[in-house]
Coordinates of C-alpha atoms in Angstrom, one line a residue:
X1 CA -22.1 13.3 2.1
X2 CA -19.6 16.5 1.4
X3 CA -19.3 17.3 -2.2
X4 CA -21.5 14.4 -3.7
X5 CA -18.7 12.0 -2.5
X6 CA -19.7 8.2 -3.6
X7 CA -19.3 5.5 -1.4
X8 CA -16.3 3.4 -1.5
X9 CA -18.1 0.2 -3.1
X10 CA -20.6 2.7 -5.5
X11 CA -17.1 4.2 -7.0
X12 CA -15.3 1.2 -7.9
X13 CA -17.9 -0.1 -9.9
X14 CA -18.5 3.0 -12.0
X15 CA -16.7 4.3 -15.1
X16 CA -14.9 2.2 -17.9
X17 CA -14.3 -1.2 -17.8
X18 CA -15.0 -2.3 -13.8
X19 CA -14.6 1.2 -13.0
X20 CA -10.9 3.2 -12.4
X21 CA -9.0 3.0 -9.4
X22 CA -6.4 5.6 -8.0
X23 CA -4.7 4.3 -5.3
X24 CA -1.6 6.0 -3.5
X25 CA 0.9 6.0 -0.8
X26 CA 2.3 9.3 1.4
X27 CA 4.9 11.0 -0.3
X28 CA 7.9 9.3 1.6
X29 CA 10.6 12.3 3.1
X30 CA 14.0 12.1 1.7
X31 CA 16.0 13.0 4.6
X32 CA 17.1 9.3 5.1
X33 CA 17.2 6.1 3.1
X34 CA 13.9 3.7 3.1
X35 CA 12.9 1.6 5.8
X36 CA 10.8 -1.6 5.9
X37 CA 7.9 1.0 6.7
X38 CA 8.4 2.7 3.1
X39 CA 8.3 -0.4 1.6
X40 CA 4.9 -2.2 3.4
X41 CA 3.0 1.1 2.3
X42 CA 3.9 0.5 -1.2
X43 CA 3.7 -3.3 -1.3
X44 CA -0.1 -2.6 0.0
X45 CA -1.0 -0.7 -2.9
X46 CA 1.5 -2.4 -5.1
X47 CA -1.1 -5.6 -4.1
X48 CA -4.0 -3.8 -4.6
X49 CA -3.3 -1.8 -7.7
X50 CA -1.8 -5.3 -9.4
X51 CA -5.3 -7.5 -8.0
X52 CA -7.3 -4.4 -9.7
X53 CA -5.8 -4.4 -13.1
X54 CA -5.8 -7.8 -13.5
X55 CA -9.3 -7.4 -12.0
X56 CA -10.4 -5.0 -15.5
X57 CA -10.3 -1.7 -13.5
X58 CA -8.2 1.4 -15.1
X59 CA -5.8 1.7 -12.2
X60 CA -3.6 4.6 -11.4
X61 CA -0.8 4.1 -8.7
X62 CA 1.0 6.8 -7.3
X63 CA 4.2 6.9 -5.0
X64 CA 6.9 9.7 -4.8
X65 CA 9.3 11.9 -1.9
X66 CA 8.2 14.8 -0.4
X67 CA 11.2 17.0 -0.4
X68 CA 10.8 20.1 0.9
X69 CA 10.5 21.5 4.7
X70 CA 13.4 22.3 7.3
X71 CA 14.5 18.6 8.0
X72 CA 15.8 18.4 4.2
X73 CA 17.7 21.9 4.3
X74 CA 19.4 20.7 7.8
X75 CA 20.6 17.6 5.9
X76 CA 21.5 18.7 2.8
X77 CA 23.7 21.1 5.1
X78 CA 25.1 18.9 7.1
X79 CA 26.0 17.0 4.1
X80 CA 27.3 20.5 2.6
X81 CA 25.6 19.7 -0.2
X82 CA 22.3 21.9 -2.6
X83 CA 19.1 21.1 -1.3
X84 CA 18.4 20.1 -4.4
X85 CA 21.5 17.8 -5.1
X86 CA 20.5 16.2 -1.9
X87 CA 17.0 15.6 -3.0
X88 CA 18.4 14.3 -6.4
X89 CA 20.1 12.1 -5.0
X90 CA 17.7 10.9 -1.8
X91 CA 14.7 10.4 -4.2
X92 CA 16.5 8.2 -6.5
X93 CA 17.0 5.9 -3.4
X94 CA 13.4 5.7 -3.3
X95 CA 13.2 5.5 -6.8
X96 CA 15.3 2.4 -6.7
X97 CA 13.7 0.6 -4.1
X98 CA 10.4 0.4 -6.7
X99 CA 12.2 -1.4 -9.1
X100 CA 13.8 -4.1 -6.4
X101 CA 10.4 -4.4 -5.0
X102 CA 8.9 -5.3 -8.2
X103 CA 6.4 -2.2 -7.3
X104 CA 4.0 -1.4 -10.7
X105 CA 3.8 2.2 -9.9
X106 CA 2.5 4.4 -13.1
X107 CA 3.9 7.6 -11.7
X108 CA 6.6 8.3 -9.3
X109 CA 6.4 12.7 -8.2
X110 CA 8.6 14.7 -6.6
X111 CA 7.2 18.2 -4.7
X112 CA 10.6 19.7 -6.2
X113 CA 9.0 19.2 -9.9
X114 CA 7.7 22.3 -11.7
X115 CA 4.1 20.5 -12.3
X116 CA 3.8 20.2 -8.3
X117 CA 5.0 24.1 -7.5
X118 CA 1.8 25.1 -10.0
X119 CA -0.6 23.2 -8.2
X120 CA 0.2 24.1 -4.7
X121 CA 0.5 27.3 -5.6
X122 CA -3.4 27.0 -7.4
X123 CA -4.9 25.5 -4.7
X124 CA -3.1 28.3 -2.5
X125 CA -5.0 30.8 -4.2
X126 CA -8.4 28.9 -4.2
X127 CA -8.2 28.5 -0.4
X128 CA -7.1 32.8 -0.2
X129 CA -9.3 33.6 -2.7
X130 CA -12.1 31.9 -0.8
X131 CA -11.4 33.5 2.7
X132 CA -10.2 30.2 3.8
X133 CA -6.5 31.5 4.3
X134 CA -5.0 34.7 6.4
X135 CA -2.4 36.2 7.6
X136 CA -1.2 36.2 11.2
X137 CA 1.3 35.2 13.5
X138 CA 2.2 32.1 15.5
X139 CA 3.7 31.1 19.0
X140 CA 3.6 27.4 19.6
X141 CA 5.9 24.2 20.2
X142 CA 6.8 22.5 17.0
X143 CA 8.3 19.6 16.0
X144 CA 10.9 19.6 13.4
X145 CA 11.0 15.9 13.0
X146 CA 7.3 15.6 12.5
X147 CA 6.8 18.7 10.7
X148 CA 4.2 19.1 13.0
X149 CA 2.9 21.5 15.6
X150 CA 1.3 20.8 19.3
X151 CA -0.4 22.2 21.8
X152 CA 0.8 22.4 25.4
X153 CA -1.2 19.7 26.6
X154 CA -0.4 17.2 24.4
X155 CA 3.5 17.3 25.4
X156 CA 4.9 15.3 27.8
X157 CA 8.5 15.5 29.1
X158 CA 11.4 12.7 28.8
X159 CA 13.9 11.8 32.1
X160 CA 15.5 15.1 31.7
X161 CA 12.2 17.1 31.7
X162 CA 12.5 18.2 28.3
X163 CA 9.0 18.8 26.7
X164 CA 8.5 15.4 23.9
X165 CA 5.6 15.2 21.3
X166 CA 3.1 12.3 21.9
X167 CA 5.7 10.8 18.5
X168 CA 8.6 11.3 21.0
X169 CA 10.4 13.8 19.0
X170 CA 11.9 17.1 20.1
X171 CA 10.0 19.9 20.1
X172 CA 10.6 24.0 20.0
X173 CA 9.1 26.9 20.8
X174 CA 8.4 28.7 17.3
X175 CA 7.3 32.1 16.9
X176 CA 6.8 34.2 13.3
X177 CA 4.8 35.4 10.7
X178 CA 2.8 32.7 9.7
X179 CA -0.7 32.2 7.1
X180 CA -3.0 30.1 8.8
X181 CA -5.5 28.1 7.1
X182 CA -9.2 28.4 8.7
X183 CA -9.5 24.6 9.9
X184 CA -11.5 25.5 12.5
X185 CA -14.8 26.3 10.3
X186 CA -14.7 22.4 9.8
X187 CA -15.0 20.8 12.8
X188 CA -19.1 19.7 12.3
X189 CA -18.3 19.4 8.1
X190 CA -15.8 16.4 9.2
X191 CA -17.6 14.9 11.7
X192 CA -20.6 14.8 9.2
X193 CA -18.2 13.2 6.9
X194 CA -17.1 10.2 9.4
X195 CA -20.6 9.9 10.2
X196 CA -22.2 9.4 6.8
X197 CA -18.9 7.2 5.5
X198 CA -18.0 5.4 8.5
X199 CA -15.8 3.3 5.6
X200 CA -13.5 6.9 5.2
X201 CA -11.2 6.2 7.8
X202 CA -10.4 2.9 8.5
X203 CA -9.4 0.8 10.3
X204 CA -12.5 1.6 12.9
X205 CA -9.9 1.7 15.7
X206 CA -8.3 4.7 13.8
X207 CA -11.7 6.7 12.6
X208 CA -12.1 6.4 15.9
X209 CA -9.1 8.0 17.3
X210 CA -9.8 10.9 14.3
X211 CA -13.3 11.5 15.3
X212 CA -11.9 12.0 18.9
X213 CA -9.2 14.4 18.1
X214 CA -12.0 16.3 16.1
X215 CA -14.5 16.5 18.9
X216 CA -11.9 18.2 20.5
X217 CA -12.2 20.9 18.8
X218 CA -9.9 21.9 15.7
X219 CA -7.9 25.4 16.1
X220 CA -6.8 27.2 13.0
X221 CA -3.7 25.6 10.9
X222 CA -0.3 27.5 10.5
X223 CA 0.3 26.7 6.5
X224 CA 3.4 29.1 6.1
X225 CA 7.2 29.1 7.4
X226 CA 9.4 31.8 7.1
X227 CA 12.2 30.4 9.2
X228 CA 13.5 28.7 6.4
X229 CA 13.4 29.0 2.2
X230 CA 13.6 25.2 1.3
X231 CA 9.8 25.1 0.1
X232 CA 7.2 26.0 -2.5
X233 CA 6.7 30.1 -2.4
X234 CA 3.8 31.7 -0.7
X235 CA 2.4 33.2 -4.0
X236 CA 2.3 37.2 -3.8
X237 CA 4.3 36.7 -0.7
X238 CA 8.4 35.0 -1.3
X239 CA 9.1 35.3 2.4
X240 CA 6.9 32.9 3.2
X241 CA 7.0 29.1 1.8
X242 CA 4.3 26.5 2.1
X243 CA 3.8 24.6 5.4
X244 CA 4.9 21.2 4.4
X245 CA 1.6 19.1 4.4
X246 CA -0.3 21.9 2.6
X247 CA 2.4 21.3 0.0
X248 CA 2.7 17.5 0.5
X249 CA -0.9 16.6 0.0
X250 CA -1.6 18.4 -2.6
X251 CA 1.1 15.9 -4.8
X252 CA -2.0 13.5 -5.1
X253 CA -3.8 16.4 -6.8
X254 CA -0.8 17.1 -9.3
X255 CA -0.6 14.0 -10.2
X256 CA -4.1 13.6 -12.0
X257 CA -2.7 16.9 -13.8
X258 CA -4.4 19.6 -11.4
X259 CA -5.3 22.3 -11.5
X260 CA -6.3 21.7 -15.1
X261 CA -9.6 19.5 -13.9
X262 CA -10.2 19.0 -17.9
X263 CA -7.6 16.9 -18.0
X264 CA -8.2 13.6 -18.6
X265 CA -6.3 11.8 -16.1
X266 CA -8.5 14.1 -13.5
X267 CA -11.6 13.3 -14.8
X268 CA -10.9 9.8 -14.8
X269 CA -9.3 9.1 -11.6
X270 CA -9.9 12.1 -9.3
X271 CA -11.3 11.8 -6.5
X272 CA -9.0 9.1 -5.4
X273 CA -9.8 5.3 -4.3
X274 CA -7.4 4.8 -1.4
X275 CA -4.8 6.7 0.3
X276 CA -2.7 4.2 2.0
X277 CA -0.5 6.0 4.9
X278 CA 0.9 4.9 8.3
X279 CA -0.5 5.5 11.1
X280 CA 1.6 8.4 12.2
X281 CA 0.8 10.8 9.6
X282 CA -3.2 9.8 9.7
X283 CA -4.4 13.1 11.5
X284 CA -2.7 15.1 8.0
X285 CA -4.9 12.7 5.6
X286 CA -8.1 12.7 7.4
X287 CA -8.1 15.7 9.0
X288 CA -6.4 18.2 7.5
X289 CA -6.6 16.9 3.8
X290 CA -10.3 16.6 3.4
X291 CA -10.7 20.3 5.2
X292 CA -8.8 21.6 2.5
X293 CA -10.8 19.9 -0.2
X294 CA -14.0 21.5 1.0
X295 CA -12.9 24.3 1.3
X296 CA -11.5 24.3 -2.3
X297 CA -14.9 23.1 -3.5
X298 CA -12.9 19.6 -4.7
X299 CA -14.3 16.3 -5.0
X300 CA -12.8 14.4 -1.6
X301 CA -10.8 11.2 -1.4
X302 CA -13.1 7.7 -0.8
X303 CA -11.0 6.4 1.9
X304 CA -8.0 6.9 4.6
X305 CA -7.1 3.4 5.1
X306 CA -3.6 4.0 8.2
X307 CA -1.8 0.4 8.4
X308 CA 0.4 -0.5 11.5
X309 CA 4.6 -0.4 12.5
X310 CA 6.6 -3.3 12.3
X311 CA 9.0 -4.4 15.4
X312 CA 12.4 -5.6 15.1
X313 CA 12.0 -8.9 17.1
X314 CA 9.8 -7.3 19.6
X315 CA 11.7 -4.1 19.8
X316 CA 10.4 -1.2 18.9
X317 CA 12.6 0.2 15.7
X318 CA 15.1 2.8 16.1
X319 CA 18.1 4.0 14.4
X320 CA 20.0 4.9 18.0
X321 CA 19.0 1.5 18.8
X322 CA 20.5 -0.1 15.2
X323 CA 17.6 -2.4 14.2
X324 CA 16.5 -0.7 11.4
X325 CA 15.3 -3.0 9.0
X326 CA 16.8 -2.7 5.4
X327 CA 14.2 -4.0 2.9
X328 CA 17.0 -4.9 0.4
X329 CA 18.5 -6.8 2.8
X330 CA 16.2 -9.3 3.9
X331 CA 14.9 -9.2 -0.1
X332 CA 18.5 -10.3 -0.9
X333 CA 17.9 -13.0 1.9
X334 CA 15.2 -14.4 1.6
X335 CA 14.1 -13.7 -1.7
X336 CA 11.6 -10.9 -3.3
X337 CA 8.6 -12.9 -3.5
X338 CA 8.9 -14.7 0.0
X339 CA 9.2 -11.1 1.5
X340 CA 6.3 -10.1 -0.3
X341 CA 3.9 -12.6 1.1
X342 CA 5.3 -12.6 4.4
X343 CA 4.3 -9.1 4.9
X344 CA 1.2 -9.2 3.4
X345 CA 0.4 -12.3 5.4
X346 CA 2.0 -12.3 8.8
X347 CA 0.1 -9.4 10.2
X348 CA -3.7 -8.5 10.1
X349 CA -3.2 -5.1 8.0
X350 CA -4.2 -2.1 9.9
X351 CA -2.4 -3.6 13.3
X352 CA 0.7 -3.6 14.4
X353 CA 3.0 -6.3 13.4
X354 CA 6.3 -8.3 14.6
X355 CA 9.0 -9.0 12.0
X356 CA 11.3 -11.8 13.1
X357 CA 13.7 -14.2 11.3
X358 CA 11.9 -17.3 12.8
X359 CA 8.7 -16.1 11.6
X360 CA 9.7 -15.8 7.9
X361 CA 11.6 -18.6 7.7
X362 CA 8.4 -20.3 9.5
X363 CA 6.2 -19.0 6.2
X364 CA 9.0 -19.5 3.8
X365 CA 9.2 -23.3 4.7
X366 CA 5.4 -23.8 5.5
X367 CA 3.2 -21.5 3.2
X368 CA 5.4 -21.5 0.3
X369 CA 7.9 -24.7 0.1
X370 CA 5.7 -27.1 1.6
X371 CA 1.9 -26.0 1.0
X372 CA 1.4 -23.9 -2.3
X373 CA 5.2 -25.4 -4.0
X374 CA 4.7 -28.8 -3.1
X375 CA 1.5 -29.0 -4.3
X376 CA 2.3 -28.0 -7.6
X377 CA 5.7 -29.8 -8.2
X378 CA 4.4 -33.1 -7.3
X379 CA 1.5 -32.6 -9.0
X380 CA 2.8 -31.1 -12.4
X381 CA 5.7 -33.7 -11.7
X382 CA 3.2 -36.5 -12.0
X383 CA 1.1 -35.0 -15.2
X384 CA 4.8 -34.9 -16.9
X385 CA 5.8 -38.1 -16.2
X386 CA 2.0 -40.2 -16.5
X387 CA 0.1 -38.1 -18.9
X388 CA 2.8 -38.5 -21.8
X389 CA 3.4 -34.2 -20.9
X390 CA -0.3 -33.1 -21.1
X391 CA -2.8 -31.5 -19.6
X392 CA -5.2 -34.8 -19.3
X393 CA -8.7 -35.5 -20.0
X394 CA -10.9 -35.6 -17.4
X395 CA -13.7 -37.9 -17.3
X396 CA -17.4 -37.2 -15.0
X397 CA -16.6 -35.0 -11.4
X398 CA -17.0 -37.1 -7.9
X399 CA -18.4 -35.1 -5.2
X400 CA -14.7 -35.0 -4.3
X401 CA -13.8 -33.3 -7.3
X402 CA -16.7 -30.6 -7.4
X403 CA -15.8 -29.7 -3.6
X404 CA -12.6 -28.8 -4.1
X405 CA -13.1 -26.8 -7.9
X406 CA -16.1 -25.4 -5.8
X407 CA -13.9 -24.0 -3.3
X408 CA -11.2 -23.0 -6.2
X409 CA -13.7 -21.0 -7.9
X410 CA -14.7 -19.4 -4.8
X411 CA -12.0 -17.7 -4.1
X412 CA -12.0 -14.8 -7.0
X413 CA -14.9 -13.2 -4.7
X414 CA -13.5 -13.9 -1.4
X415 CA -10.4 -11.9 -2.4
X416 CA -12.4 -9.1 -3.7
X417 CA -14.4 -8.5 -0.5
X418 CA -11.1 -9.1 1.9
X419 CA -9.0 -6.7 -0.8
X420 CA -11.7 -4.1 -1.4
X421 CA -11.1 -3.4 2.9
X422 CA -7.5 -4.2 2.8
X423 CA -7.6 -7.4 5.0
X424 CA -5.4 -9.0 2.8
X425 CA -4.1 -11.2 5.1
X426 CA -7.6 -12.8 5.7
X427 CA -7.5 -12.9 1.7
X428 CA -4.7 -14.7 2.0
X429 CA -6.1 -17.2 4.5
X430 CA -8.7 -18.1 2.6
X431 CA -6.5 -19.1 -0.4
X432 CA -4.0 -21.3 2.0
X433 CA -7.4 -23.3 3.3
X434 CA -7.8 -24.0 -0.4
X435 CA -4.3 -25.3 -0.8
X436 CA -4.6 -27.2 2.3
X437 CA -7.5 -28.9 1.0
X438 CA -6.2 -29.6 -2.6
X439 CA -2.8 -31.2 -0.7
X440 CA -5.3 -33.3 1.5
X441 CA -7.3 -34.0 -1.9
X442 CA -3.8 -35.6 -3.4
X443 CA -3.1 -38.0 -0.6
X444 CA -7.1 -38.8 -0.5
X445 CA -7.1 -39.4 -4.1
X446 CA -3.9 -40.7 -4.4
X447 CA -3.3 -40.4 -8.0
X448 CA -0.3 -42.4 -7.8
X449 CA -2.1 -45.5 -6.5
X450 CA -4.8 -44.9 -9.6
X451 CA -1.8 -45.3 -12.1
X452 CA -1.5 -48.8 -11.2
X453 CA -6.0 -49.2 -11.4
X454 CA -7.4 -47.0 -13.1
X455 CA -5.4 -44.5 -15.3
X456 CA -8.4 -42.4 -16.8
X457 CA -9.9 -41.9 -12.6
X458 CA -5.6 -41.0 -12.0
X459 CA -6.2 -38.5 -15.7
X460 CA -9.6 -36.5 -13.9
X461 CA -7.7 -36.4 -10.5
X462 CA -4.7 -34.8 -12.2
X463 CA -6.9 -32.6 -14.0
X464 CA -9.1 -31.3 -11.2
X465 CA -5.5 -30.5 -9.3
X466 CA -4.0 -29.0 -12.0
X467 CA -7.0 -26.3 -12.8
X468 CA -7.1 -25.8 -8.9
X469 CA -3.1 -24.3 -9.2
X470 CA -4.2 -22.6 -12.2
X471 CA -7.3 -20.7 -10.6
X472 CA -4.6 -20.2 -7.3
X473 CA -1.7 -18.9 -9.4
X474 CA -4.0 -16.5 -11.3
X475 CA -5.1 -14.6 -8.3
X476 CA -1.9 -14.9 -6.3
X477 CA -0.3 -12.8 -8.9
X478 CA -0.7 -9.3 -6.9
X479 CA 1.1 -10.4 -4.0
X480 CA 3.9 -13.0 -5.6
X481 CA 3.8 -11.5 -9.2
X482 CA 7.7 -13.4 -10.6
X483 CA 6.5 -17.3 -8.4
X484 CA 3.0 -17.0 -10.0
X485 CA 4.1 -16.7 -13.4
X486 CA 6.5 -19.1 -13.3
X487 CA 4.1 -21.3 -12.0
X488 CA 1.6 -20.4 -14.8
X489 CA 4.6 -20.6 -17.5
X490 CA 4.5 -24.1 -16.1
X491 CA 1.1 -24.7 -16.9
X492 CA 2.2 -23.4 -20.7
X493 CA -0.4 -20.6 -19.8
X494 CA 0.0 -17.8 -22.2
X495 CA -0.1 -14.1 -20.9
X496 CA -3.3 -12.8 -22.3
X497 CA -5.8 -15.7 -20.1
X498 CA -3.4 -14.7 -16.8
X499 CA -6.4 -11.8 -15.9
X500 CA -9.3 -12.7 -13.6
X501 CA -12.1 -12.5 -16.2
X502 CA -10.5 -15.8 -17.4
X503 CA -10.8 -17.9 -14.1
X504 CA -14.0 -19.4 -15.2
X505 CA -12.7 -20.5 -18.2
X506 CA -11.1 -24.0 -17.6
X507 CA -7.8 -25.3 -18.3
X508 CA -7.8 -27.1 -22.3
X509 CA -6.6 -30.5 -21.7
X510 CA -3.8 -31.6 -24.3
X511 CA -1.5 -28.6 -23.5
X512 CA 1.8 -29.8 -23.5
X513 CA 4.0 -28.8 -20.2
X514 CA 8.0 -29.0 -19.7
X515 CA 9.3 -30.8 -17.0
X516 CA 8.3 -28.6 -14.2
X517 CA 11.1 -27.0 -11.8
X518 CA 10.8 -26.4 -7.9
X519 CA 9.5 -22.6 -7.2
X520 CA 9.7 -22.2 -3.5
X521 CA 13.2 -24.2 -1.9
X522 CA 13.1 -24.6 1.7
X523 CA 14.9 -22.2 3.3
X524 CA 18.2 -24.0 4.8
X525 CA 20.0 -21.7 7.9
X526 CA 23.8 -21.9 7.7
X527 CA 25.4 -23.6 10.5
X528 CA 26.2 -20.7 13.1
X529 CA 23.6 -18.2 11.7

């Protein structure tokens, strides 16, 4: 494998603790507010950097704007504004959306920041200094919206016979000055790369599509502009600036503190665990990104992982259309929390995905009010009002009872395996078939029946369903971290026994609980809505 890279599973078990984890999202572009696309990236990793910190690992998770390149300079003209103003005050957007999301980021960077400019301009020289980078000239179609060059064949043309990129934007012809970046000296490097990691790229359907586009053949990379000044200097050359994703990627390299590779932040987290992106930008992250890495002599990335677009109600998203979905909006609707699972649950991660109103609501009022928060108010509810407010003894386990903890304690692993591929919604399946059989368990055992027979059978019954919504509110924490801890501040858990390593240590009967209060209210739709 290229540069002594470890597989996925070899580095997440190494290093301090269960080993570090640096996990980040693309750089999102500040020439428009977010999007429900900006926010399922970052709820991904959000997910996963939460399950892996409460899982012991030393977790880095990085999010940020990209902020340079000629869509920016349009808008900030058109808004008659600094490019920088405009930046200032589009990043902040993104900026905010973190804190409404509840998103546990430890860095948020910028490509206008001083720390970034030094390390693209490092690794600029690396790549020169190495022959990897010349100068020449180009003549090509371009896409401004993309930031993204094409060749003639893969254009097509819309009902006026203007030429389209496969992403249907606009495209120009473009010719100037230009560096270009020796990409194609990596054609058989790559493929050796998919080949010996088939877990790099994934999902398989998308290492599939890269492994395609590589056999192709790959043509030297134009990494320079001079068209426009809205970028990160060519260094020992000002007319040029940096080609966008040259200067993009490299932000997950600034943010370990390159190019000083004795800092400790890059010793401990570079390379990096996961790149989450969309699917759109996947040819940048698996293609382009680990060419330059080689070619820089840098330790590469241990996986690409490209999720899926949502649909507005089956229609494709589109601002000329209006169905843009706001992620404040239906946060402020539905609730944080709700929205979180929903997305995490609804679609098989990787794929593409429908977002409807009946759907949510359809999770909202079955996953949540009726499986996982009627489980634990009517249980809790009966503990408070038959076990004088008390965890209760529990007397000898039935075969009943072992099946049920047996399938609680299963899940800790069955998470790990769906989370360390990102299938979280299969993660999450397997938690709701454990709720479902802990609500069948109740009306089975019927503990409310046993109060009137046999109180200290009613006591182990409680019991066993009150350490099953322990064990279930402990790992749901990642994806519904505000529900899950009320739900353990119900239990009268404290803070420090809310991390995995204390799931096998059972719930200590005698705990005193308050009267416990509803978590997840059935969603009620306004007459007319």
């Amino acid at each position: 494998m290229p540069n002594g890279a470890l597989c996925y599973q070899e580095f997440i078990m190494s290093g301090s603790k269960n080993g570090s984890f640096y996990i980040t999202t693309p750089i999102y572009y500040v020439n428009d507010k977010p999007h429900i696309g900006h926010a399922y990236t970052t709820l991904a990793c959000d997910v996963l950097a939460r399950f892996k910190r409460l899982d012991g690992y030393d977790v880095k998770f990085l999010t940020g704007t990209d902020e340079h390149g000629q869509k920016v300079e349009a808008s900030a003209e058109k808004a008659g504004i600094d490019p920088q103003l405009f930046t200032d005050r589009v990043s902040q957007n993104f900026r905010d959306l973190t804190k409404v999301c509840n998103f546990s980021n430890d860095d948020f960077i910028r490509t206008t920041e001083e720390r970034h400019k030094k390390a693209c301009q490092h690794i600029w020289k690396v790549l020169e200094d190495k022959g990897f980078i010349y100068l020449g000239s180009y003549a090509g179609w371009y896409a401004v919206r993309d930031e993204a060059f094409y060749t003639e064949t893969e254009l097509t043309k819309d009902a006026n016979g203007k030429r389209i990129a496969p992403t249907g934007a606009e495209v120009e012809w473009v010719e100037e000055p230009s560096y270009f970046f020796k990409l194609s000296a990596f054609g058989d490097k790559l493929l050796e790369l998919y080949e010996s990691d088939p877990d790099f790229v994934l999902p398989d359907s998308r290492r599939n599509e890269v492994i395609s586009f590589v056999k192709g053949g790959l043509r030297d990379l134009s990494v320079s502009r001079t068209t426009f000044k809205w970028g990160v200097p060519v260094p020992g050359n000002d007319e040029h600036i940096m080609y966008v994703w040259l200067d993009a990627l490299t932000n997950y390299l600034t943010a370990v503190g390159y190019p000083d590779e004795n800092n400790s932040n890059y010793k401990e987290f570079w390379p990096a665990t996961v790149h989450m992106v969309g699917k759109d930008i996947l040819r940048f992250h698996a293609v382009y990104w680990p060419a330059f890495l080689m070619a820089a002599d840098l330790p590469l990335p241990k996986r690409i992982y490209a999720h899926g677009w949502w649909t507005n109600e089956g229609q494709k998203i589109s601002k000329s259309v209006g169905n843009v979905i706001d992620p404040l909006a239906i946060i402020d609707e539905y609730g944080l929390d709700q929205v979180r699972y929903f997305m995490m649950r609804e679609v098989p991660f990787g794929k593409d995905g429908d977002y409807s109103k009946r759907a949510i609501i359809s999770r909202m009022n079955g996953d949540l009010a009726n499986d996982i928060g009627n489980l634990s108010q009517r249980v809790l509810s009966m503990v408070f009002k038959n076990c004088d407010g008390q965890i209760p003894e529990h007397g000898l386990f039935t075969d009943a009872d072992k099946l049920l903890l047996d399938s609680v304690s299963g899940l800790h692993q069955k998470l790990r395996t769906e989370f360390d591929r990102q299938n979280f919604h299969k993660g999450l399946e397997s938690v709701w078939e454990v709720i479902s059989s802990a609500n069948k368990y109740v009306d089975e055992q019927a503990p409310w029946a046993l109060r009137k027979t046999d109180m200290e059978r009613m006591g182990t019954v409680l019991y066993v369903l009150t350490e099953s919504i322990r064990q279930i509110a402990i790992l749901l924490q990642p994806v519904m971290p505000q529900s899950m801890n009320k739900m353990l501040d119900q239990l009268s858990l404290p803070a420090d026994v809310r991390v995995f390593s204390h799931l096998t240590t059972p719930l200590q009967s005698g705990i005193a609980i308050d009267k416990p209060e509803g978590i997840f209210p059935r969603y009620v739709e306004e007459e007319g809505a």
